[in-house]
Tab-separated table of C-alpha atoms in Angstrom:
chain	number	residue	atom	x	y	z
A	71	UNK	CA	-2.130	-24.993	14.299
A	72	UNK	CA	-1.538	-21.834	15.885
A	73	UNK	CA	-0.557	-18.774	13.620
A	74	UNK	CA	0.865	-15.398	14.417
A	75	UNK	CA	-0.895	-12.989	12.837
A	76	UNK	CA	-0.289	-9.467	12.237
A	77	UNK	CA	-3.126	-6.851	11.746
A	78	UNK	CA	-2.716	-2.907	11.299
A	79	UNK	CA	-4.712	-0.120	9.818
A	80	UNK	CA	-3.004	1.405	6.770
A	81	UNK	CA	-3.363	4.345	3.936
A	82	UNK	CA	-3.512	4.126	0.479
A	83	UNK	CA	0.326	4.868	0.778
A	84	UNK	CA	1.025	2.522	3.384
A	85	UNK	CA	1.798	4.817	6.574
A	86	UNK	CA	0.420	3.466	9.848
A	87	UNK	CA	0.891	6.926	11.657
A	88	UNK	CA	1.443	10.209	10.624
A	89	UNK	CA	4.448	12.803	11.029
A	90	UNK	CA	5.543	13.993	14.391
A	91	UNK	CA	5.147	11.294	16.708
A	92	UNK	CA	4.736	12.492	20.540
A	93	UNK	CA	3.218	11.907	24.012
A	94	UNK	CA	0.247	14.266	22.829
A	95	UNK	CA	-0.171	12.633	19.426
A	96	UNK	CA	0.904	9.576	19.627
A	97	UNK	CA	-0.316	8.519	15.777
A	98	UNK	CA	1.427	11.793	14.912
A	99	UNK	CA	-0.572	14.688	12.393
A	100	UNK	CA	-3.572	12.994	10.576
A	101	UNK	CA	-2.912	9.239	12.489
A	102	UNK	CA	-5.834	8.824	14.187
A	103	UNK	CA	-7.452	8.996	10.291
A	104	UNK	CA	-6.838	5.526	10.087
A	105	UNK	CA	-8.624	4.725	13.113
A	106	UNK	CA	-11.742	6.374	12.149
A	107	UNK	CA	-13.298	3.234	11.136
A	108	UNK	CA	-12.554	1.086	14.108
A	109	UNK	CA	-13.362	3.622	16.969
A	110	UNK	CA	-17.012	3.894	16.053
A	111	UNK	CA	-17.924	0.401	15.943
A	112	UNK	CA	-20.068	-1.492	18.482
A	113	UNK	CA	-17.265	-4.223	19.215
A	114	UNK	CA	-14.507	-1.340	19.865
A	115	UNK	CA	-16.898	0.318	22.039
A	116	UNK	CA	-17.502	-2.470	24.397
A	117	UNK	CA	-13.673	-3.700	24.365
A	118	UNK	CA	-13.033	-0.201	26.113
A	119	UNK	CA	-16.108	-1.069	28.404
A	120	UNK	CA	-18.546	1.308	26.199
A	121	UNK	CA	-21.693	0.690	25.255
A	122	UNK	CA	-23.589	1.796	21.556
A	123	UNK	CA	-21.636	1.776	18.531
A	124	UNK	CA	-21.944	0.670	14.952
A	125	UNK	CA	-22.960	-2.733	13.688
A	126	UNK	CA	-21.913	-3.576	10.376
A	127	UNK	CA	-19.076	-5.157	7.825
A	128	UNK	CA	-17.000	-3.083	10.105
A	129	UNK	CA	-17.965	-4.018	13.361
A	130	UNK	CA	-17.779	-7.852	12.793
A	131	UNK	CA	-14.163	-7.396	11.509
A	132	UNK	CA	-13.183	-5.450	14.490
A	133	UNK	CA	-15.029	-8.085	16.549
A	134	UNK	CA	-12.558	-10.626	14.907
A	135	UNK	CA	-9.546	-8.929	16.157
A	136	UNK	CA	-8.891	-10.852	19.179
A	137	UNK	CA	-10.959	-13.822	18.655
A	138	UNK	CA	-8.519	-17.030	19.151
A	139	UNK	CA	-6.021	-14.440	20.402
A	140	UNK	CA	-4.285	-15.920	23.094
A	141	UNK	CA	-1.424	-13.253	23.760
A	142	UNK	CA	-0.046	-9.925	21.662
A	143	UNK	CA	3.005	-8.830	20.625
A	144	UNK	CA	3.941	-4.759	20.082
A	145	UNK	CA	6.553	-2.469	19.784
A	146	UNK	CA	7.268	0.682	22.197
A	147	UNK	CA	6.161	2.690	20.421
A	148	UNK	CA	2.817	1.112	20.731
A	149	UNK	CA	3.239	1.083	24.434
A	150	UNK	CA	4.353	4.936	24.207
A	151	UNK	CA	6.344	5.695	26.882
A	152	UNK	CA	9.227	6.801	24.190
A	153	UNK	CA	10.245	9.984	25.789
A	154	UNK	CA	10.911	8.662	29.050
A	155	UNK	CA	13.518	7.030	30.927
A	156	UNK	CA	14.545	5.176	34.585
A	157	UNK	CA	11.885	6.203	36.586
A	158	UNK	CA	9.683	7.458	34.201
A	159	UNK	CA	9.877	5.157	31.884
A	160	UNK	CA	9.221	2.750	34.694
A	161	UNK	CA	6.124	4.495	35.708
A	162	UNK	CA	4.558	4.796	32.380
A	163	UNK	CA	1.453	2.508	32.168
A	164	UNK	CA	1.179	2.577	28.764
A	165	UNK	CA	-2.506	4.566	27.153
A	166	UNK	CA	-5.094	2.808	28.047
A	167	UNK	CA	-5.952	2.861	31.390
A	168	UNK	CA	-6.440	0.311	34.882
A	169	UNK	CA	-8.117	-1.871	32.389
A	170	UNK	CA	-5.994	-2.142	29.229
A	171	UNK	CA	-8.353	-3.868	26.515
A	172	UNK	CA	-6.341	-6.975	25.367
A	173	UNK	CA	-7.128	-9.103	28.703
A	174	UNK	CA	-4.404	-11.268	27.594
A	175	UNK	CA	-0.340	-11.627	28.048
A	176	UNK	CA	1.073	-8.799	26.062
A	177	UNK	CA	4.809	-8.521	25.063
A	178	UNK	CA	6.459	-5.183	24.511
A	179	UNK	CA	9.596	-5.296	22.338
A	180	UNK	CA	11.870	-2.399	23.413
A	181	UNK	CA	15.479	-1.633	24.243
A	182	UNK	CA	14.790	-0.760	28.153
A	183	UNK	CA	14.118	-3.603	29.990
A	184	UNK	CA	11.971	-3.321	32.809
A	185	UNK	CA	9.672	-5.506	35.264
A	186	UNK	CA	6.385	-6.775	34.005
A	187	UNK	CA	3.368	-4.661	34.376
A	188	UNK	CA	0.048	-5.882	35.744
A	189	UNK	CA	-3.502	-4.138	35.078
A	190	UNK	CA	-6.341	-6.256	35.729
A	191	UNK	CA	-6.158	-8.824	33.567
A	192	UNK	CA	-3.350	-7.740	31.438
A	193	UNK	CA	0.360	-8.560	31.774
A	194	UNK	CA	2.994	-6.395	29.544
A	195	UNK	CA	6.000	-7.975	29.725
A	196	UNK	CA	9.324	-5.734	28.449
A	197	UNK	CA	11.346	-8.089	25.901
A	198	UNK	CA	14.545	-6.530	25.013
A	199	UNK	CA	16.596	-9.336	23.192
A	200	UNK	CA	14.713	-8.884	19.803
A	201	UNK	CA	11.510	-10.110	18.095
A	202	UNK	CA	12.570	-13.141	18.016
A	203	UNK	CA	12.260	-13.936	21.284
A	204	UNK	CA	8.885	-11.584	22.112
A	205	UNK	CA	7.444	-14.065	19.556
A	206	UNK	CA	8.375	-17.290	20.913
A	207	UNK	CA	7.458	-16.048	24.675
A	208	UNK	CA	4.145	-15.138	23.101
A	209	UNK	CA	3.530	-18.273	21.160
A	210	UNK	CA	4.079	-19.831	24.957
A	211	UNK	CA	1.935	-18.052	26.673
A	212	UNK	CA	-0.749	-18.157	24.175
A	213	UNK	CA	-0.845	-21.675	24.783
A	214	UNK	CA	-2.143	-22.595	21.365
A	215	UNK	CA	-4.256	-19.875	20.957
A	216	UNK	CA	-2.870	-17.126	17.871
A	217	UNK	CA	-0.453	-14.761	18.098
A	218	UNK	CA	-1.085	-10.986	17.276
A	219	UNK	CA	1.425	-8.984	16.506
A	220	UNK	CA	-0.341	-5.114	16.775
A	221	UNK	CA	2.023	-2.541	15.249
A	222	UNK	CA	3.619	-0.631	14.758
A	223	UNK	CA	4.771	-1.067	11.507
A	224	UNK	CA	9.074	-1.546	12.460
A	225	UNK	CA	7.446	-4.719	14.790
A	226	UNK	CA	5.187	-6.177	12.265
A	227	UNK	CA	8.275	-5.631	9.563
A	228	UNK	CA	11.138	-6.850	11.745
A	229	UNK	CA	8.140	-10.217	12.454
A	230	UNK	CA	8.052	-10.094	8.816
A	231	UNK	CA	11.183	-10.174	7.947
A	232	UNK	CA	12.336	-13.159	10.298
A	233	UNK	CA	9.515	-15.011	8.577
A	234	UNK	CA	7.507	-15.408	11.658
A	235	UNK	CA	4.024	-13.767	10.247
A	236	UNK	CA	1.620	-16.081	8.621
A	237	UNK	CA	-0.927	-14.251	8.106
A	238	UNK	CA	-1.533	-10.272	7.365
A	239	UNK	CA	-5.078	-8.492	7.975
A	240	UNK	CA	-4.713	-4.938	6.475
A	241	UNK	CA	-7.455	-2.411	6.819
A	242	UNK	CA	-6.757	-0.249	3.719
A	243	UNK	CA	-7.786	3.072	4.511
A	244	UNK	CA	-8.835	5.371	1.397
A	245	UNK	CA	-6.279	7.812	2.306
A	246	UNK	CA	-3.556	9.107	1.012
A	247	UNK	CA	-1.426	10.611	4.067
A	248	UNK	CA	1.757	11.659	2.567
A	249	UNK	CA	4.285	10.927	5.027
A	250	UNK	CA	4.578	9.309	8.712
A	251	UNK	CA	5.598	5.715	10.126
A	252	UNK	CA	5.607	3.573	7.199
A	253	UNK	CA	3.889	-0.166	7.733
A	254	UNK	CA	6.798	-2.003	5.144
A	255	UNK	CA	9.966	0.457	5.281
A	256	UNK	CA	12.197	-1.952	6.914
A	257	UNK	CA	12.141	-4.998	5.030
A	258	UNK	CA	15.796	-6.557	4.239
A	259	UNK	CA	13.958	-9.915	2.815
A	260	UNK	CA	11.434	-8.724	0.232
A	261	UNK	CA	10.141	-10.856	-2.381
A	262	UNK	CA	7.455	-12.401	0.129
A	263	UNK	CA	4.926	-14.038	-1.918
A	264	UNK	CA	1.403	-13.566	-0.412
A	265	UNK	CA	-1.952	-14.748	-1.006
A	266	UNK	CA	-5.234	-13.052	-0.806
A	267	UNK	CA	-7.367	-15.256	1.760
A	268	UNK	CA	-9.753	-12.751	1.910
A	269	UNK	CA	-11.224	-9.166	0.897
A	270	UNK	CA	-14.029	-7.467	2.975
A	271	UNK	CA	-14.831	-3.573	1.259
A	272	UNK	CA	-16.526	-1.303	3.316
A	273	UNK	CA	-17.416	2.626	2.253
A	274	UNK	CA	-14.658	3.810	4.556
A	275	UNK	CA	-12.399	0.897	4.369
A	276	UNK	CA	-10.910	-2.650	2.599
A	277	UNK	CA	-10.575	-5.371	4.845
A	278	UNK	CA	-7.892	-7.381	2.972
A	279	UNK	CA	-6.299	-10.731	4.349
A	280	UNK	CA	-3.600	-12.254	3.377
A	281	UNK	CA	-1.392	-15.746	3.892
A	282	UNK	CA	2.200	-15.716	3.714
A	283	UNK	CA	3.284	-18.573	1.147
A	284	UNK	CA	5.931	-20.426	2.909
B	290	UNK	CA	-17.510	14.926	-17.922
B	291	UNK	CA	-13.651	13.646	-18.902
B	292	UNK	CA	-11.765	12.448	-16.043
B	293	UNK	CA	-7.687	12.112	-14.968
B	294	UNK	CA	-6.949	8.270	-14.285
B	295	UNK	CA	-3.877	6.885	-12.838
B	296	UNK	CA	-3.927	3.111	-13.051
B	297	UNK	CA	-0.873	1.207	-12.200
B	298	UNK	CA	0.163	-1.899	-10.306
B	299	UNK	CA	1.722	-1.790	-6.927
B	300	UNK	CA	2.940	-4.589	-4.397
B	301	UNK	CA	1.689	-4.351	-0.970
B	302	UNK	CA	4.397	-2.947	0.322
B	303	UNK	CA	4.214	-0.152	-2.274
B	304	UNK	CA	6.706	-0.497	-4.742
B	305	UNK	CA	5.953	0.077	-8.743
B	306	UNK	CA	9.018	-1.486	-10.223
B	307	UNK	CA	12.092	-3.143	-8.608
B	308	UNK	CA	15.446	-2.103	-7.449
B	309	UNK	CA	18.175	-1.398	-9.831
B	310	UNK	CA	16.007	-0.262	-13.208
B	311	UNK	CA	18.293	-0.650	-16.241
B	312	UNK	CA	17.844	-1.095	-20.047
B	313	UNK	CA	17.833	-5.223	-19.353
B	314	UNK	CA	15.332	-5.019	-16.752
B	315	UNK	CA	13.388	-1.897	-16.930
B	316	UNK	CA	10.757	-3.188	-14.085
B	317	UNK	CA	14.302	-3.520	-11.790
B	318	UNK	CA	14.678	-6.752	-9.516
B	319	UNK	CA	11.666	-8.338	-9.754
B	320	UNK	CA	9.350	-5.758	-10.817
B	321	UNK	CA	7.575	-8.039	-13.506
B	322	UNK	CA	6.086	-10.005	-10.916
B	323	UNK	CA	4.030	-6.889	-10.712
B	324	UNK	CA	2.516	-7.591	-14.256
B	325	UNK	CA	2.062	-11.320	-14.080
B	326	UNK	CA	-1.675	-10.877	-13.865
B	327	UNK	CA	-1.950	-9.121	-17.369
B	328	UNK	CA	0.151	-10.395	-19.116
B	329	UNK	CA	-1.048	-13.339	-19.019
B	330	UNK	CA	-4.941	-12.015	-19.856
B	331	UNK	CA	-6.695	-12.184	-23.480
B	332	UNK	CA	-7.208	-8.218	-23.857
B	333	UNK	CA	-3.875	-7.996	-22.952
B	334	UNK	CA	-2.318	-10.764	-26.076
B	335	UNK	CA	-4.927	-8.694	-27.944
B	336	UNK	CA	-3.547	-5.627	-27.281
B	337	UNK	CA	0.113	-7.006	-28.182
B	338	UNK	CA	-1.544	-7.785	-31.504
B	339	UNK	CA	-1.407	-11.786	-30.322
B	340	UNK	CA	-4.141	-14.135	-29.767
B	341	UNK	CA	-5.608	-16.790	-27.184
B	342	UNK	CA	-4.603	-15.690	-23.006
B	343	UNK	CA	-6.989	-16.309	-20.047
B	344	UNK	CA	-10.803	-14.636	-19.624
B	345	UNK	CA	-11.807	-13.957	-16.066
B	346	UNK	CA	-12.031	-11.072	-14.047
B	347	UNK	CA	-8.410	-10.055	-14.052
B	348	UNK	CA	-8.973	-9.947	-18.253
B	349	UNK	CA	-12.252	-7.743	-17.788
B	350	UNK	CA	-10.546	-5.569	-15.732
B	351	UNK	CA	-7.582	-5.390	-18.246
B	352	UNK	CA	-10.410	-5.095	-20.771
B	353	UNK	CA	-11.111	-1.951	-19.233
B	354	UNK	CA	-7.681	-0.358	-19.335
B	355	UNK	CA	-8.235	1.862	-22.387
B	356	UNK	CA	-11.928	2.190	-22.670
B	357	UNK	CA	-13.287	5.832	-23.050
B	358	UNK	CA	-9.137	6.909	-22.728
B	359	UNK	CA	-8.187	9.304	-24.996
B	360	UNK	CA	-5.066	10.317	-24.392
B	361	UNK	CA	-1.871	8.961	-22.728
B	362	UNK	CA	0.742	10.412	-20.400
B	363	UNK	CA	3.752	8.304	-18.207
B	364	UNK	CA	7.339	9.860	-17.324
B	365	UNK	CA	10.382	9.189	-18.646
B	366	UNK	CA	11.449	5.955	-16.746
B	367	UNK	CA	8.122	4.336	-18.520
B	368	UNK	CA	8.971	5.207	-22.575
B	369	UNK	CA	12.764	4.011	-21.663
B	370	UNK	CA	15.705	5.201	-22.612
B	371	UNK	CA	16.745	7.075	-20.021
B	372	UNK	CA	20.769	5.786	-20.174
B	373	UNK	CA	20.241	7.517	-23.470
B	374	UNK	CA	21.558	11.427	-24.725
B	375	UNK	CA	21.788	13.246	-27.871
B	376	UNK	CA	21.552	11.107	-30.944
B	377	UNK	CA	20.849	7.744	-28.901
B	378	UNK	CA	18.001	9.255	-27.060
B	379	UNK	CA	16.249	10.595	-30.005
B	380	UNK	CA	16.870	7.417	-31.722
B	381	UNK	CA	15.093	6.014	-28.976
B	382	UNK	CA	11.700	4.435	-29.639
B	383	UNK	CA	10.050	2.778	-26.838
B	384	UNK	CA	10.300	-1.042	-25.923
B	385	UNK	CA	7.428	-1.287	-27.911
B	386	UNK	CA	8.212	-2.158	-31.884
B	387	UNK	CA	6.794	-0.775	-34.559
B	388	UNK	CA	3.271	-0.611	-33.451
B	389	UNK	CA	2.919	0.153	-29.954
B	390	UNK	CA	-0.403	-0.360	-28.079
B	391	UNK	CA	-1.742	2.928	-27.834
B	392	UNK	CA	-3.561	3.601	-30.424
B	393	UNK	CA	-3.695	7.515	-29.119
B	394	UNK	CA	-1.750	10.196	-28.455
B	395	UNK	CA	1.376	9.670	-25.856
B	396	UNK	CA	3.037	12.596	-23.746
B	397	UNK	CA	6.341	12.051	-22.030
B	398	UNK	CA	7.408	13.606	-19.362
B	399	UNK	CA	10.654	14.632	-19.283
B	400	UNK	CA	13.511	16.620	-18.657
B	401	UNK	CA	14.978	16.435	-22.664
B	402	UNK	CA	13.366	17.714	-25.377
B	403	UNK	CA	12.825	16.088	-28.701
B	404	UNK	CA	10.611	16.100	-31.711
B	405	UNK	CA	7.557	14.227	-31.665
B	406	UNK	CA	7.588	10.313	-32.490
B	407	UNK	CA	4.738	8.551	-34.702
B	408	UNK	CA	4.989	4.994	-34.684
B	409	UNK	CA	1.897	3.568	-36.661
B	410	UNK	CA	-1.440	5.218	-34.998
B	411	UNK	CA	0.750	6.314	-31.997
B	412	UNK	CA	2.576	9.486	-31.109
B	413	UNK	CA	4.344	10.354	-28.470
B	414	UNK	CA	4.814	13.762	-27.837
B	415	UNK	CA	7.969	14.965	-25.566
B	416	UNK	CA	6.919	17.401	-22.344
B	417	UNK	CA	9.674	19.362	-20.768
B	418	UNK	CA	7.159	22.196	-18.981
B	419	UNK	CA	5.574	19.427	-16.355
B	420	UNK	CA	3.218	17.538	-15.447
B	421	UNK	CA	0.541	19.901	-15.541
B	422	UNK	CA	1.522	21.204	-19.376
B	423	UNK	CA	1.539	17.296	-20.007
B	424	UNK	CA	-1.759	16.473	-18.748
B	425	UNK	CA	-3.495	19.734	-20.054
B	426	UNK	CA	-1.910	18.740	-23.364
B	427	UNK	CA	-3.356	15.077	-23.009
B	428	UNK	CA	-6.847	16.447	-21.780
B	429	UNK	CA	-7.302	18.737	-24.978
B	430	UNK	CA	-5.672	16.083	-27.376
B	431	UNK	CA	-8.181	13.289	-25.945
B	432	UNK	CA	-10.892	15.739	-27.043
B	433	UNK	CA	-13.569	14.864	-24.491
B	434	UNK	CA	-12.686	11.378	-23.249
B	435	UNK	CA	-10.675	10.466	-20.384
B	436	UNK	CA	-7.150	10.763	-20.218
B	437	UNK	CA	-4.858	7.982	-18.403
B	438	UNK	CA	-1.285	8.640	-16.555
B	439	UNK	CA	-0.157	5.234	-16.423
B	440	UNK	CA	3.561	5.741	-14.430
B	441	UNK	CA	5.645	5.524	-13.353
B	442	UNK	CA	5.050	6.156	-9.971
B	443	UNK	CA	6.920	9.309	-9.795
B	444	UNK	CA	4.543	10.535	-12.771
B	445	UNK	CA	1.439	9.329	-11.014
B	446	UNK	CA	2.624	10.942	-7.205
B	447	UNK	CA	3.440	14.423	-8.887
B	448	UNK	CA	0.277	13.981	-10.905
B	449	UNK	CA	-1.617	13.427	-7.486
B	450	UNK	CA	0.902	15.890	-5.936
B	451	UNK	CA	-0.789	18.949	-8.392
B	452	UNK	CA	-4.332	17.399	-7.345
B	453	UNK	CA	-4.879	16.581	-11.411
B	454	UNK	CA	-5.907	12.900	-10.622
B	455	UNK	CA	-9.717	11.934	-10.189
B	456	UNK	CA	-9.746	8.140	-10.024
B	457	UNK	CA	-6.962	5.659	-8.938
B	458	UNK	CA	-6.712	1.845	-10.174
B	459	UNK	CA	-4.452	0.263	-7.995
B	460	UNK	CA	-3.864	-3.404	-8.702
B	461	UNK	CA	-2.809	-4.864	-5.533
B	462	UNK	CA	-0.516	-7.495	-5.672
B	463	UNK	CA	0.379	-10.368	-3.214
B	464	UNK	CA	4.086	-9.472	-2.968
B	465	UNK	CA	6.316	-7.602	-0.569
B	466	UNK	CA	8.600	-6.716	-2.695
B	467	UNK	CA	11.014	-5.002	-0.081
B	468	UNK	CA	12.240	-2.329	-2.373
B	469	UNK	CA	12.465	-0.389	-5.366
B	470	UNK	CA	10.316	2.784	-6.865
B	471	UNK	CA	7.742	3.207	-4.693
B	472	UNK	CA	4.379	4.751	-5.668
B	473	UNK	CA	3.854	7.212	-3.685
B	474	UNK	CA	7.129	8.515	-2.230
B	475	UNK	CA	7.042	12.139	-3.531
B	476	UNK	CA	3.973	13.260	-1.942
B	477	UNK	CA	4.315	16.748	-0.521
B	478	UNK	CA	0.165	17.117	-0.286
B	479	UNK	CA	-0.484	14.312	2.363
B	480	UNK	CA	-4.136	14.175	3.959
B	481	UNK	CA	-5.704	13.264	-0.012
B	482	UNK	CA	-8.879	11.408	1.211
B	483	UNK	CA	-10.181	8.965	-1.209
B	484	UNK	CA	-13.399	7.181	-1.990
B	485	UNK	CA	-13.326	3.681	-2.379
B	486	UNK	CA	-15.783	3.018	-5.624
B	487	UNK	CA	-15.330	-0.629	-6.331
B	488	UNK	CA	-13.422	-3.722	-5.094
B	489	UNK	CA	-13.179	-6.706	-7.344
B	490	UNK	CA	-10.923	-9.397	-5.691
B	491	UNK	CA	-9.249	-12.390	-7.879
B	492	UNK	CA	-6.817	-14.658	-6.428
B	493	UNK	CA	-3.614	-13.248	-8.367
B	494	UNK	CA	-4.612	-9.710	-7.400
B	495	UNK	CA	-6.827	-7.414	-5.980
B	496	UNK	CA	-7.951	-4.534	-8.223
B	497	UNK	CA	-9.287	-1.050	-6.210
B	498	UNK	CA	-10.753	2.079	-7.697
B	499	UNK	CA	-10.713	5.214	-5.590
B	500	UNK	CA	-12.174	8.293	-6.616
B	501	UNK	CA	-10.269	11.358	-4.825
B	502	UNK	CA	-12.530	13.600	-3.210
B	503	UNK	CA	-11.753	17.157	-3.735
């Protein structure tokens, strides 16, 4: 059965980016911290059409990420775009490029509705009538493949809180930031009973994975 | 050389205790959940001065708790009695009877002064001058061996906060608990990086040691 899962890098204190969110930092001061791991790995690399890289615990769980994947879910934020509006906001192409590196559907949950966006082989389609919804359009196009729900941390806590996550990989970075984007601010339903799956420890991160109990 | 532990344990989503902390339930709204996993160990009956509980990995890690700890120090919210004033709060004994499981000396932090409290081989010793006074009191009353600041997590973040920790335990548990005292809210000294030193995984919680690199 297909599962939506959600998967995020996180510190020690549980912020997914750092203070001061903008265009030119768009994990705000200290962010990209978290990302330290990921970026160097061999599987990273060659998702952003790179070559060399690390091989390692790290690596194969990066090379996980997207395996079964059949379409992703994220917030604007994510997208970026934030500052902009009308045309702007309608020319913004999101970070990564002509060749964004999901090659899948990808669904944008946001309060500005706008037509889908086509790079190669990635669609981003603009949901605006709530996570809900950006789910179930994603569980249909993935076409019984998984869902994954990237970030940031108000999407994959408004998915948690409608009880549509099943499953939670958290890279546990061994920092403690001290203030940003928190992953779990926004939860109105806590009490969410999880269990550890699995726990992966690498010198510069934890790998942990959990189920939701249902 | 003697080290600063903090070892507490924390939801995934953060939180140290539940909402609304009273004299009834001074873990708030759920908060024991958070203990479940010792409680229920042998070290941890044997501690209480009771018998029989379950061996394993989360008891060896319990096991560990107060080995090579010399001294003791948690805030305010921890020792109890904080609905207390005057003669109630120096009346005011802990929630743990006439023998509490120490065994060493105890400083509280706190904003009321009182004489110190001996309660079999335990005495707790009242701190109005801070958290560093009370862990440089702790450090030369454990007389060479480690001392332990075991919460709550206001105690532990301003402990962190004055960079007088060396070594976290963080038992992870498999709950979003959605709200309450969070660990690490008071942080004003973000960007602490850690070293992750051991990972030992059991299915009712994962237990993680970071040593803080300074």
């Amino acid at each position: 059965v297909a599962k939506v899962k959600a998967i995020i890098s996180v510190s020690v204190d549980g912020f997914v980016a750092g203070r001061d969110i903008s265009r030119e930092e768009p994990l705000g001061k200290g962010g990209e911290r978290l990302h330290d791991w990921v970026v160097v790995t061999k599987s990273w690399k060659e998702l952003q059409g790179g070559e060399g890289g690390e091989t390692g615990v790290d690596d194969d769980v990066s090379r996980e990420m997207f395996e079964g994947i059949g379409a992703v879910v994220m917030g604007r934020g994510m997208f970026g775009g934030t500052w902009a509006t009308g045309d702007e906001w309608n020319a913004w192409e999101g970070w990564w490029g002509d060749d964004p590196p999901y090659h899948m559907p990808v669904f944008v949950l946001t309060h500005h509705a706008r037509e889908p966006l086509t790079l190669s082989d990635t669609t981003f389609t603009f949901v605006t009538d709530g996570i809900e919804s950006a789910v179930a359009q994603a569980r249909e196009a993935a076409a019984g493949k998984d869902v994954l729900v990237m970030g940031g941390g108000n999407t994959i806590a408004q998915a948690t809180d409608a009880g549509l996550v099943d499953e939670f990989d958290l890279h546990l970075v061994p920092l403690l930031l001290g203030g940003g984007a928190r992953l779990f601010d926004h939860l109105r339903h806590g009490q969410i009973e999880l269990e550890p799956t699995r726990v992966i420890d690498s010198p510069k991160v934890t790998h942990l994975r959990y189920r939701v109990v249902k």
